[in-house]
Amino acid sequence: MKFEAVTIKHIAQELGLSTSTVSRALRDSHEISQATKKMVLDHAKKVGFKPNRIAQSLKERKSLSIGVIVCEIANSFFSQVINGIDSVAYEHGYNVIIAQSMESAERELMNLEYLTSSSIDGLIISVSTETKNFSYLKKLHERGLPIVFVDRVIDEIETHKVIADNYKGAYKATKHLIERGYKKIGILSNNSGLSISQERLEGYKAALKEANIPFRENMIAYCDHGGMLYSEVETAMKMLLKQRVKPDAIFAGSDKITTGCLRFMKHKNIRIPQDLALIGFSNTDLTELLNPPLSVIKQPAFEMGQASASLLLSLIESKRPQTKFETRSQSTELLIRKST
Amino acid sequence: MKFEAVTIKHIAQELGLSTSTVSRALRDSHEISQATKKMVLDHAKKVGFKPNRIAQSLKERKSLSIGVIVCEIANSFFSQVINGIDSVAYEHGYNVIIAQSMESAERELMNLEYLTSSSIDGLIISVSTETKNFSYLKKLHERGLPIVFVDRVIDEIETHKVIADNYKGAYKATKHLIERGYKKIGILSNNSGLSISQERLEGYKAALKEANIPFRENMIAYCDHGGMLYSEVETAMKMLLKQRVKPDAIFAGSDKITTGCLRFMKHKNIRIPQDLALIGFSNTDLTELLNPPLSVIKQPAFEMGQASASLLLSLIESKRPQTKFETRSQSTELLIRKST
DNA sequence: TTTATTTACGCAATCGTTCCCGAAATATTC
DNA sequence: GAATATTTCGGGAACGATTGCGTAAATAAA
């Protein structure tokens, strides 16, 4: 099935002009007379001419589309980020091509190859939990592909990065728990290799230290795939609960881990917050409707998406190679509810 | 910033061959000797050659990308649909370009113009609540753009459609309420113009009729934007509750309406299900963690996405214009929990 | 040895736009 | 009125990959 479009050549023929003249008239060049311009424009409108973006891309050597790789679209945080990206990309006439890594380094690599072969002008990526080898990404970056990291960043590559203030968010959450009287605070962390995990762990430790509570290594359990599988949250929680000194509160490190933890506690009939308090990073707008209403640290996901898109566009549209990069850290919000 | 890629021309030059030979060697043409093939392939691999998809698209007159328009990405139902679309599109080497209408007919039209000018090979769309004028879409379809409707379909255009079994879903939900002893069942419907609203209303009516409960017009309230704004759910609920005969149960017609309704009832301290029972269409995986755990009708969103993508691809890749179209209806699931 | 056939490759056009040149046609200057 | 400047347009070459056609050389058949 073909979708026959009208081209500049058609217009030129019907109007007895050359394609160059038509092209210039459409682009409002100064070297075309008002009369011809009007004629061309009118006719173009009449026949519904739409420039072929693919031909333009080939000629201009840019595709006007940006690639986005996140671990999962159907995740409230990332879907909000995408929403933000979409909003500014759209404004600037860019397409957004989305791919999911599903927390798999292999799929991420495939997506990467795929998107770059699709001639994207730039990339926004939040690396998967599994990714340990950044060489391909690095190579792409060195070859000149504009890249912006969002949320899950890596140090090895110098470029713009957009993150939430994970340190402070975790600090605030932990401090809140301490102020509520909890002293044995378990932390359900995302994959230890992730930047967000490390920052959040630091924030957690800082709050403990400030309250003179010693940090215990066995109070930390990792969910290597960010809670994408319920089973890993379950295992982590069981590990935490079979310690000699059981935690009286849990601080969960990601959206899926937080809700996964809540699910676990419900299954085990653990009362919240009496038996065990719960606070975690989460971006669903349903947290206040949960049982109990969940205290959460909320990230400005939409704004983070917007920021990363505008940074990427500035990178793409800059004439000469950038050398100054910024890491934009956006503040999180602590919402205190019944679970703590 | 440019991202200089290696082209066929480079390879040809370095190997002392013509571009045609290189191209043919890469495509494993029979008219190239094994020796040259090997030489080209090895060299291509060494320099990391990736064919320029834009040039291919221009030549082949297809872009290998499909457009998707939904009302909102950050909506559990649609993000799952997109997930399904992505999974099959990716397998077939297609890009997915996503746009959001935000329930606005104007934005939808802009997205439509935008995506088609981006030379998409086909379109999957779930129309916005506001859309009343389908002429642009119709024109596109007549001009040969393959289109598949998902969830929110329109009768005016004959093509493949993928829907959930809305009639049966609504019927099951209403019947369930009746069996639980509720007789005054209010319905919080999505925009009345939408196919899904009509089908769900019919299912609701059928269940009432079967139980000899008369249908009352004032038991139905509409949320014209599908509950995208909390305020419209609030208004609708207030309207329902100020009737002379107040409902003892609510059947909500969409994801956002269902959770919006729950939110409203919490704010008003309405006990669920004692004062008012609640069941609704929803696809969030958090419903069992809500307070109370919500009885819902769940749609096979991921599978619907998959189905629409494969139908679209069959349309795109079919040699001659299709005339036989199917409407694939996928069954919903009734999950009974504490809210009813 | 001559003719037919196959093998292996290059030339050039094509997809739809853009843009560098050059060239009329018209306008301006001395 | 000749020389110069300006305006307005067309020719044609890109962009990168694909492909029909042509052809030289190598091989096979007569």
XYZ file of C-alpha atoms (C1' of nucleotides) in Angstrom:
740
model
C 0.000 0.000 0.000
C 1.384 3.340 -0.939
C 0.509 6.713 0.290
C 1.248 8.909 -2.737
C 2.291 12.338 -1.663
C 2.543 15.449 -3.780
C 6.108 16.625 -4.234
C 7.835 19.812 -5.164
C 8.378 18.372 -8.607
C 4.640 18.073 -9.200
C 4.080 21.651 -8.221
C 6.926 22.810 -10.425
C 5.529 20.973 -13.395
C 1.995 22.215 -12.967
C 3.150 25.767 -12.544
C 5.801 25.682 -15.244
C 8.581 26.449 -12.803
C 11.725 24.700 -11.745
C 11.958 22.730 -8.554
C 14.510 25.147 -7.220
C 12.133 28.048 -7.589
C 9.331 26.181 -5.914
C 11.580 25.115 -3.090
C 12.779 28.655 -2.581
C 9.299 30.079 -2.764
C 8.141 27.671 -0.098
C 11.042 28.618 2.111
C 10.276 32.267 1.552
C 13.599 33.075 -0.052
C 14.283 36.708 -0.874
C 15.259 35.878 -4.385
C 11.784 34.926 -5.467
C 9.283 37.559 -6.528
C 6.189 38.150 -4.473
C 4.003 37.114 -7.367
C 5.626 33.707 -7.830
C 5.726 33.160 -4.110
C 2.039 33.724 -3.831
C 1.320 31.512 -6.781
C 3.415 28.683 -5.397
C 2.105 29.010 -1.874
C -1.496 29.055 -3.013
C -1.047 26.072 -5.221
C 0.861 24.179 -2.555
C -1.953 24.769 -0.145
C -4.527 23.722 -2.674
C -2.922 20.388 -3.409
C -1.994 19.862 0.230
C 1.723 19.816 -0.221
C 3.715 18.582 2.748
C 7.485 18.514 2.394
C 8.887 15.044 2.612
C 10.742 15.018 5.884
C 12.811 12.055 4.885
C 14.205 13.822 1.873
C 14.833 16.868 3.996
C 16.570 14.763 6.568
C 18.805 13.192 3.997
C 19.725 16.536 2.557
C 20.131 18.376 5.838
C 21.754 15.405 7.467
C 19.541 15.488 10.460
C 16.407 13.600 11.223
C 14.600 15.928 13.586
C 13.976 13.048 15.861
C 15.431 12.105 19.184
C 15.700 8.689 20.736
C 14.668 7.891 24.262
C 15.668 4.738 26.079
C 14.103 3.993 29.424
C 13.753 0.727 31.225
C 9.976 0.603 30.946
C 7.288 2.865 29.587
C 4.595 1.435 31.828
C 6.213 2.839 34.926
C 4.766 5.979 36.391
C 8.084 7.733 36.821
C 9.303 7.086 33.327
C 6.007 7.709 31.632
C 5.969 11.120 33.290
C 9.534 11.740 32.168
C 8.582 10.807 28.617
C 5.627 13.111 28.867
C 7.980 15.960 29.713
C 10.373 15.073 26.925
C 7.527 14.838 24.462
C 6.183 18.239 25.424
C 9.343 20.158 24.612
C 10.453 18.011 21.691
C 7.110 18.514 20.068
C 7.338 22.272 20.491
C 10.606 22.296 18.625
C 9.395 20.109 15.809
C 11.165 16.971 16.897
C 9.873 13.436 16.913
C 10.356 11.240 19.907
C 11.253 7.634 19.298
C 10.910 5.498 22.359
C 12.554 2.238 23.229
C 12.512 0.138 26.373
C 15.433 -1.733 27.819
C 13.358 -3.734 30.271
C 16.367 -3.517 32.598
C 18.325 -5.704 30.229
C 21.755 -4.602 29.070
C 21.370 -6.689 25.963
C 18.104 -5.087 24.954
C 19.564 -1.717 25.749
C 22.435 -2.332 23.387
C 20.090 -3.502 20.678
C 17.967 -0.409 21.143
C 21.048 1.719 20.989
C 22.190 0.212 17.713
C 18.721 0.398 16.377
C 18.092 4.010 17.262
C 21.418 5.215 15.989
C 20.923 3.401 12.721
C 17.601 5.209 12.518
C 19.588 8.389 12.387
C 18.459 10.043 15.553
C 19.885 13.487 16.179
C 20.340 12.870 19.859
C 19.639 10.500 22.692
C 18.129 10.694 26.134
C 18.853 7.651 28.191
C 18.287 6.286 31.630
C 20.560 3.280 31.761
C 19.321 -0.142 32.722
C 20.184 -1.725 36.028
C 22.155 -4.415 34.262
C 24.396 -2.145 32.266
C 27.985 -2.382 33.384
C 29.730 -1.841 30.098
C 29.385 1.650 28.745
C 31.854 1.321 25.890
C 29.283 1.369 23.129
C 27.605 4.420 24.576
C 30.986 6.009 25.019
C 31.942 5.316 21.442
C 28.723 6.858 20.212
C 29.363 9.906 22.315
C 32.914 10.242 21.074
C 31.714 9.969 17.523
C 29.595 13.001 18.188
C 26.141 11.787 19.124
C 24.583 14.251 21.570
C 23.526 12.400 24.687
C 21.725 13.485 27.824
C 21.384 11.231 30.816
C 18.312 11.356 32.924
C 17.834 9.912 36.386
C 20.267 7.059 36.076
C 23.493 8.684 34.968
C 26.994 7.402 34.509
C 30.173 9.195 35.459
C 32.273 7.865 32.606
C 30.657 10.085 30.019
C 30.869 13.829 30.222
C 27.656 15.385 29.040
C 24.512 17.001 30.356
C 22.755 15.082 33.088
C 19.409 15.565 34.725
C 18.767 14.002 38.069
C 16.551 14.362 41.074
C 18.204 15.397 44.274
C 18.469 11.822 45.389
C 20.828 12.484 48.236
C 18.581 15.073 49.799
C 15.442 13.084 49.063
C 16.796 10.033 50.811
C 18.120 12.191 53.604
C 14.756 13.820 54.143
C 12.948 10.494 54.114
C 15.345 8.895 56.578
C 15.348 11.912 58.830
C 11.581 11.864 58.805
C 11.603 8.234 59.907
C 14.068 9.035 62.682
C 11.957 11.928 63.868
C 9.018 9.588 64.006
C 11.022 7.460 66.395
C 12.196 4.717 64.115
C 15.757 3.694 64.754
C 16.182 0.441 62.922
C 15.700 1.562 59.390
C 16.112 -1.001 56.648
C 16.833 0.156 53.156
C 15.548 -1.623 50.089
C 17.902 -0.361 47.478
C 17.863 -0.509 43.731
C 20.808 -2.103 41.931
C 24.021 -1.081 43.656
C 25.709 -0.073 40.434
C 23.206 2.678 39.717
C 24.051 6.288 40.436
C 20.676 6.843 42.044
C 21.213 3.947 44.410
C 24.549 5.266 45.572
C 23.262 8.792 46.053
C 20.229 7.611 47.927
C 22.325 5.372 50.113
C 24.558 8.320 50.944
C 21.569 10.416 51.921
C 20.319 7.614 54.104
C 23.690 7.252 55.782
C 23.981 10.975 56.356
C 20.678 11.114 58.174
C 21.648 8.153 60.331
C 24.976 9.682 61.167
C 23.393 12.949 62.105
C 21.213 11.096 64.585
C 24.135 9.044 65.834
C 22.619 5.840 64.599
C 25.294 3.475 63.375
C 24.933 2.259 59.840
C 24.647 -1.502 59.564
C 25.516 -3.320 56.414
C 22.857 -5.943 57.028
C 20.134 -3.320 57.043
C 20.539 -2.935 53.324
C 19.083 -5.264 50.714
C 19.320 -4.847 46.978
C 16.773 -5.422 44.270
C 18.985 -5.827 41.273
C 16.310 -5.117 38.711
C 14.745 -2.188 40.469
C 11.808 -4.229 41.638
C 10.728 -5.050 38.124
C 10.155 -8.571 39.384
C 8.094 -8.886 42.523
C 10.129 -11.910 43.536
C 13.274 -9.880 44.052
C 11.483 -7.514 46.404
C 10.141 -10.515 48.258
C 13.574 -12.072 48.626
C 15.085 -8.794 49.732
C 12.396 -8.228 52.337
C 12.698 -11.745 53.685
C 16.401 -11.236 54.003
C 15.879 -8.010 55.914
C 13.285 -9.518 58.221
C 15.289 -12.534 59.229
C 18.110 -10.424 60.660
C 18.769 -10.629 64.364
C 17.749 -7.024 64.788
C 14.696 -6.615 62.665
C 14.032 -3.246 61.073
C 11.117 -1.205 62.360
C 10.939 0.874 59.207
C 11.728 0.420 55.538
C 13.021 2.976 53.125
C 12.440 1.819 49.551
C 14.579 3.031 46.708
C 12.304 3.105 43.683
C 8.751 3.190 42.479
C 8.393 -0.501 41.846
C 10.293 -1.417 44.971
C 8.039 0.763 47.089
C 4.817 -0.715 45.799
C 6.358 -4.168 45.731
C 7.259 -3.770 49.362
C 3.748 -2.680 50.215
C 2.464 -5.729 48.385
C 4.772 -7.958 50.368
C 3.730 -6.475 53.673
C 0.070 -6.930 52.831
C 0.628 -10.546 51.906
C 2.441 -11.155 55.151
C -0.161 -9.275 57.148
C 2.412 -6.883 58.459
C 0.698 -3.845 59.923
C 1.863 -0.518 58.611
C 3.213 1.472 60.351
C 2.720 -0.338 63.677
C 4.804 -3.412 62.825
C 6.866 -1.814 60.153
C 6.798 1.680 58.701
C 7.272 2.300 55.002
C 8.461 5.204 52.958
C 9.858 5.144 49.471
C 10.529 6.866 46.222
C 7.381 6.824 44.125
C 5.677 8.830 41.451
C 2.278 7.269 41.134
C -0.553 9.617 41.913
C -2.303 6.792 43.695
C -0.129 6.708 46.789
C -2.594 8.627 48.919
C -5.301 6.147 48.039
C -3.302 3.134 49.077
C -3.801 1.265 52.282
C -2.327 2.851 54.224
C -1.739 6.097 52.387
C 1.914 5.965 51.612
C 4.524 8.480 52.659
C 6.700 9.013 49.635
C 9.480 10.991 48.102
C 8.222 12.230 44.810
C 10.494 13.212 41.967
C 9.676 16.012 39.552
C 9.499 13.522 36.710
C 7.745 15.693 34.165
C 10.127 18.573 34.783
C 13.086 16.246 34.574
C 11.870 15.129 31.176
C 11.482 18.711 30.051
C 14.927 19.645 31.285
C 16.628 16.741 29.595
C 14.893 17.445 26.317
C 15.823 21.106 26.288
C 19.404 20.298 27.205
C 19.543 17.762 24.418
C 18.113 20.186 21.904
C 20.642 22.814 22.888
C 23.341 20.231 22.314
C 21.930 19.253 18.943
C 21.475 22.763 17.739
C 24.759 24.168 18.954
C 27.114 24.948 16.130
C 30.362 23.856 17.658
C 31.079 20.956 20.026
C 30.152 21.735 23.599
C 32.698 21.358 26.324
C 30.790 22.804 29.221
C 28.241 20.403 30.601
C 25.871 20.754 33.477
C 24.268 18.323 35.836
C 20.876 19.636 36.668
C 19.608 18.421 40.004
C 15.948 18.949 40.705
C 14.532 18.843 44.173
C 12.319 16.077 45.419
C 9.226 16.405 47.498
C 8.525 14.605 50.749
C 4.886 13.712 51.179
C 4.089 12.522 54.646
C 1.110 10.259 55.045
C -0.012 7.348 57.140
C 2.610 4.722 56.449
C 5.194 6.333 58.699
C 27.206 18.986 16.093
C 27.532 16.310 13.533
C 27.679 12.641 13.925
C 29.759 11.589 10.931
C 28.784 8.158 9.804
C 30.650 5.904 7.448
C 28.851 5.403 4.165
C 28.921 2.940 1.372
C 30.900 5.435 -0.625
C 33.718 5.422 1.900
C 33.941 1.680 1.815
C 33.902 1.648 -1.963
C 36.713 4.156 -2.129
C 38.906 2.415 0.389
C 38.409 -0.925 -1.301
C 38.680 0.346 -4.840
C 35.182 -0.802 -5.719
C 32.046 0.898 -6.918
C 29.217 1.749 -4.577
C 26.953 -0.647 -6.391
C 29.276 -3.535 -5.744
C 29.559 -2.645 -2.093
C 25.822 -2.296 -1.780
C 25.226 -5.608 -3.461
C 27.878 -7.322 -1.415
C 26.278 -6.074 1.765
C 22.917 -7.320 0.616
C 24.449 -10.660 -0.269
C 23.617 -10.455 -3.939
C 24.388 -13.519 -6.036
C 26.193 -11.463 -8.610
C 29.093 -10.675 -6.339
C 31.939 -13.136 -5.881
C 32.529 -14.736 -2.526
C 35.922 -13.114 -2.278
C 34.663 -9.549 -2.727
C 31.729 -10.205 -0.437
C 34.014 -11.304 2.303
C 36.309 -8.359 1.764
C 33.433 -5.882 1.878
C 31.742 -7.502 4.845
C 34.948 -7.627 6.836
C 35.784 -4.057 6.082
C 32.268 -2.894 6.814
C 32.406 -4.570 10.170
C 35.794 -3.105 10.911
C 34.745 0.461 10.275
C 31.363 -0.073 11.890
C 29.235 0.586 8.863
C 25.533 1.074 9.492
C 23.322 1.735 6.504
C 21.707 5.127 6.636
C 18.065 4.403 7.244
C 16.991 7.774 5.995
C 18.553 7.196 2.615
C 17.007 3.758 2.513
C 13.653 5.208 3.431
C 13.848 7.767 0.689
C 14.763 5.160 -1.846
C 12.304 2.528 -0.706
C 9.630 5.119 -0.056
C 8.892 3.852 3.373
C 10.155 4.977 6.708
C 9.934 1.819 8.777
C 8.281 3.766 11.492
C 4.748 3.838 12.750
C 2.964 6.618 14.540
C 0.955 6.158 17.697
C -1.477 8.705 19.042
C -2.979 8.177 22.460
C -4.504 10.649 24.815
C -1.811 10.320 27.435
C 1.283 8.229 27.878
C 1.252 8.520 31.647
C -1.903 6.460 31.935
C -1.567 2.858 32.923
C -3.853 1.544 30.226
C -2.192 3.403 27.389
C 1.332 2.880 28.569
C 0.628 -0.843 28.556
C -0.848 -0.598 25.090
C 2.243 1.235 23.897
C 4.354 -1.420 25.514
C 2.565 -4.034 23.438
C 2.886 -2.007 20.253
C 6.553 -1.437 20.910
C 7.212 -5.104 21.423
C 5.953 -6.222 18.030
C 7.068 -3.168 16.105
C 10.555 -3.636 17.395
C 10.607 -7.264 16.355
C 9.779 -6.264 12.812
C 12.357 -3.516 12.647
C 9.945 -0.648 12.986
C 10.307 2.500 15.016
C 7.488 3.728 17.173
C 6.837 7.439 17.252
C 4.532 8.475 20.018
C 2.333 11.517 20.351
C -0.219 12.515 22.955
C -3.489 14.237 22.284
C -4.170 15.078 25.908
C -7.841 14.574 25.065
C -7.729 17.647 22.859
C -9.034 17.440 19.306
C -6.785 20.298 18.307
C -3.642 18.641 19.597
C -4.742 15.423 17.984
C -5.026 17.118 14.618
C -1.630 18.736 15.037
C -0.128 15.391 15.929
C -1.777 13.856 12.925
C -0.345 16.441 10.551
C 2.978 16.183 12.218
C 3.257 12.430 12.126
C 2.125 12.140 8.547
C 4.615 14.766 7.468
C 7.216 12.653 9.218
C 6.425 9.985 6.704
C 5.101 7.312 8.940
C 4.166 4.092 7.226
C 1.089 3.615 9.318
C -0.847 4.875 12.299
C -2.318 3.427 15.448
C -4.727 5.772 17.114
C -7.075 5.929 20.038
C -9.098 9.040 19.386
C -9.448 11.789 21.932
C -12.669 12.389 23.824
C -13.059 15.734 22.128
C -12.784 14.529 18.561
C -16.034 14.921 16.687
C -14.721 15.658 13.243
C -13.024 12.734 11.610
C -12.630 14.245 8.152
C -8.879 14.694 8.320
C -8.392 11.154 9.497
C -10.745 9.985 6.809
C -8.862 11.846 4.138
C -5.601 10.332 5.265
C -7.154 6.914 5.146
C -8.562 7.473 1.692
C -5.196 8.636 0.471
C -3.866 5.280 1.522
C -2.401 5.659 4.968
C -2.807 2.378 6.834
C -4.632 3.014 10.079
C -5.582 0.789 12.988
C -7.852 1.947 15.748
C -7.315 0.759 19.247
C -9.732 0.986 22.152
C -11.535 4.108 21.062
C -12.655 3.369 17.538
C -14.848 5.214 15.082
C -17.408 3.681 12.787
C -16.900 6.106 9.915
C -13.625 4.567 8.856
C -13.403 1.016 7.687
C -10.186 -0.541 8.809
C -8.811 -2.903 11.406
C -9.901 -2.192 14.946
C -8.787 -3.612 18.254
C -11.022 -3.262 21.231
C -11.689 -4.828 24.562
C -14.973 -6.567 25.000
C -16.479 -3.514 26.591
C -20.039 -4.706 26.423
C -19.304 -7.927 28.216
C -16.951 -6.257 30.667
C -19.566 -3.752 31.690
C -22.190 -6.470 31.765
C -20.089 -8.634 34.050
C -19.329 -5.752 36.376
C -22.947 -4.688 36.632
C -24.149 -8.230 37.067
C -21.616 -8.685 39.819
C -22.962 -5.613 41.603
C -26.497 -6.894 41.258
C -25.538 -10.276 42.634
C -23.995 -8.526 45.586
C -27.394 -6.987 46.252
C -26.905 -3.529 44.839
C -29.908 -2.266 42.962
C -29.312 1.425 42.505
C -26.250 1.395 40.360
C -24.892 4.707 39.191
C -22.664 4.812 36.167
C -19.828 7.256 35.783
C -19.312 7.221 32.067
C -16.588 8.516 29.863
C -17.470 10.979 27.104
C -20.744 9.934 25.489
C -19.359 10.224 21.977
C -16.786 7.513 22.507
C -17.372 4.010 21.220
C -16.207 2.519 24.476
C -18.707 4.578 26.441
C -21.594 3.433 24.317
C -20.591 -0.194 24.446
C -20.105 -0.103 28.184
C -23.398 1.618 28.681
C -25.091 -1.094 26.655
C -23.523 -3.794 28.767
C -24.662 -2.020 31.889
C -28.192 -1.715 30.571
C -28.290 -5.349 29.540
C -27.371 -6.502 33.024
C -30.011 -4.256 34.562
C -32.627 -5.496 32.165
C -31.794 -9.083 32.896
C -32.394 -8.409 36.572
C -35.564 -6.461 35.852
C -34.075 -3.283 37.182
C -35.327 -0.284 35.226
C -32.689 1.902 33.707
C -32.806 5.484 34.925
C -31.350 8.299 32.938
C -30.364 10.197 36.056
C -28.202 7.345 37.208
C -25.710 8.189 34.540
C -23.166 10.996 34.715
C -20.552 11.801 32.134
C -16.927 12.809 32.510
C -16.277 14.422 29.184
C -12.519 14.182 29.348
C -12.349 10.662 30.651
C -11.519 11.806 34.133
C -8.344 13.505 33.039
C -9.369 16.353 35.325
C -10.325 15.392 38.841
C -12.855 18.192 38.906
C -15.063 16.562 36.318
C -15.243 13.366 38.319
C -16.115 15.428 41.365
C -18.883 17.259 39.563
C -20.265 14.058 38.126
C -20.276 12.336 41.497
C -21.933 15.273 43.198
C -24.591 15.221 40.545
C -25.180 11.521 41.079
C -25.330 11.845 44.857
C -27.841 14.650 44.946
C -30.470 12.618 43.119
C -33.626 11.753 44.991
C -32.758 8.088 44.831
C -29.096 7.930 45.629
C -27.026 5.163 44.108
C -25.727 2.422 46.372
C -23.014 1.433 43.923
C -20.936 3.114 41.258
C -19.701 1.627 38.043
C -16.867 3.734 36.644
C -16.062 3.784 32.970
C -12.328 4.343 32.762
C -9.055 4.120 34.588
C -8.876 7.745 35.605
C -12.553 7.905 36.428
C -12.281 4.888 38.678
C -9.382 6.228 40.702
C -10.856 9.717 40.609
C -14.039 8.341 42.053
C -12.159 6.563 44.790
C -10.386 9.806 45.561
C -13.687 11.624 45.782
C -15.206 9.059 48.099
C -12.199 9.224 50.394
C -12.400 12.988 50.557
C -16.059 12.827 51.388
C -15.497 10.067 53.921
C -17.840 7.776 52.108
C -17.333 4.227 53.323
C -16.688 1.651 50.632
C -18.601 -0.543 50.096
C -20.929 0.050 53.064
C -22.151 3.482 51.963
C -21.351 3.072 48.324
C -19.764 0.251 46.406
C -17.309 0.869 43.607
C -16.203 -1.051 40.579
C -14.627 0.288 37.453
C -12.457 -0.230 34.443
C -8.822 0.026 35.464
C -5.450 -1.273 34.455
C -3.164 -0.172 37.224
C -1.499 -3.025 39.034
C -2.017 -1.181 42.282
C -5.735 -1.743 42.615
C -5.374 -4.565 45.095
C -3.262 -2.340 47.315
C -5.783 0.442 47.440
C -8.067 1.125 50.342
C -10.255 -0.775 49.968
C -8.823 -3.144 47.393
C -10.741 -2.271 44.293
C -12.886 -4.583 42.249
C -12.073 -3.841 38.650
C -12.530 -4.843 35.073
C -9.115 -5.164 33.605
C -8.450 -4.882 29.911
C -5.747 -6.872 28.150
C -3.912 -3.673 27.321
C -0.571 -5.188 26.377
C -2.208 -7.747 24.137
C -4.355 -5.076 22.554
C -1.218 -3.155 21.727
C 0.361 -6.236 20.236
C -2.714 -7.029 18.178
C -3.021 -3.528 16.782
C 0.645 -3.430 15.849
C 0.541 -6.730 14.035
C -2.636 -5.761 12.218
C -1.039 -2.500 11.187
C 2.085 -4.215 9.971
C 0.053 -6.636 7.909
C -1.694 -3.650 6.381
C 1.574 -1.895 5.652
C 3.252 -4.902 4.181
C 0.379 -6.131 2.092
C 0.975 -5.689 -1.595
C -2.458 -4.665 -2.709
C -5.083 -2.556 -0.922
C -6.965 -4.497 1.709
C -10.711 -4.614 1.629
C -11.356 -7.142 4.339
C -11.022 -5.670 7.783
C -11.475 -7.209 11.158
C -12.466 -5.876 14.522
C -10.620 -7.847 17.115
C -12.386 -7.886 20.440
C -10.376 -9.112 23.381
C -11.954 -10.294 26.556
C -11.773 -8.392 29.801
C -11.173 -9.782 33.212
C -13.316 -9.195 36.266
C -11.317 -8.995 39.459
C -13.482 -9.067 42.533
C -12.083 -7.478 45.644
C -13.271 -5.569 48.668
C -14.897 -2.503 47.142
C -18.032 -4.372 46.131
C 38.746 -21.618 -33.067
C 34.347 -19.569 -32.829
C 30.191 -18.658 -30.534
C 27.262 -18.767 -26.518
C 26.872 -18.352 -21.704
C 27.973 -17.085 -17.275
C 30.289 -14.333 -13.786
C 31.436 -10.077 -11.693
C 31.444 -5.676 -11.722
C 30.649 -0.370 -13.035
C 27.629 3.439 -14.793
C 24.014 6.165 -14.026
C 19.334 7.086 -12.652
C 16.321 7.350 -8.793
C 13.882 8.846 -4.302
C 12.479 14.538 -2.780
C 14.931 18.552 -1.223
C 18.234 22.047 -0.955
C 21.596 25.176 -2.638
C 25.674 26.704 -5.339
C 26.240 28.743 -9.780
C 25.272 31.009 -13.673
C 22.208 33.633 -16.750
C 18.527 36.345 -18.396
C 15.733 40.317 -17.502
C 15.136 44.498 -15.408
C 16.735 48.555 -12.873
C 20.218 51.919 -11.671
C 24.243 54.790 -12.355
C 27.475 57.955 -14.687
C 23.501 54.931 -24.050
C 26.846 51.968 -22.226
C 28.220 49.933 -17.998
C 27.059 48.157 -13.767
C 24.011 46.424 -10.168
C 19.972 43.975 -8.835
C 16.247 40.915 -9.101
C 14.453 36.566 -10.420
C 14.792 32.290 -12.013
C 16.687 27.550 -13.988
C 20.381 23.867 -14.334
C 22.371 20.559 -11.994
C 24.887 18.534 -8.322
C 24.577 16.881 -4.016
C 22.628 13.727 0.379
C 23.239 7.758 0.754
C 21.495 3.622 -0.792
C 19.427 0.711 -4.405
C 18.956 -1.364 -8.977
C 18.260 -1.896 -14.122
C 21.224 -2.126 -17.708
C 25.516 -2.643 -20.046
C 29.911 -4.962 -20.641
C 34.549 -6.972 -20.123
C 36.527 -11.078 -18.868
C 36.228 -15.872 -17.885
C 34.306 -20.101 -18.826
C 31.557 -23.465 -21.402
C 29.663 -25.311 -25.523
C 29.822 -26.102 -30.437
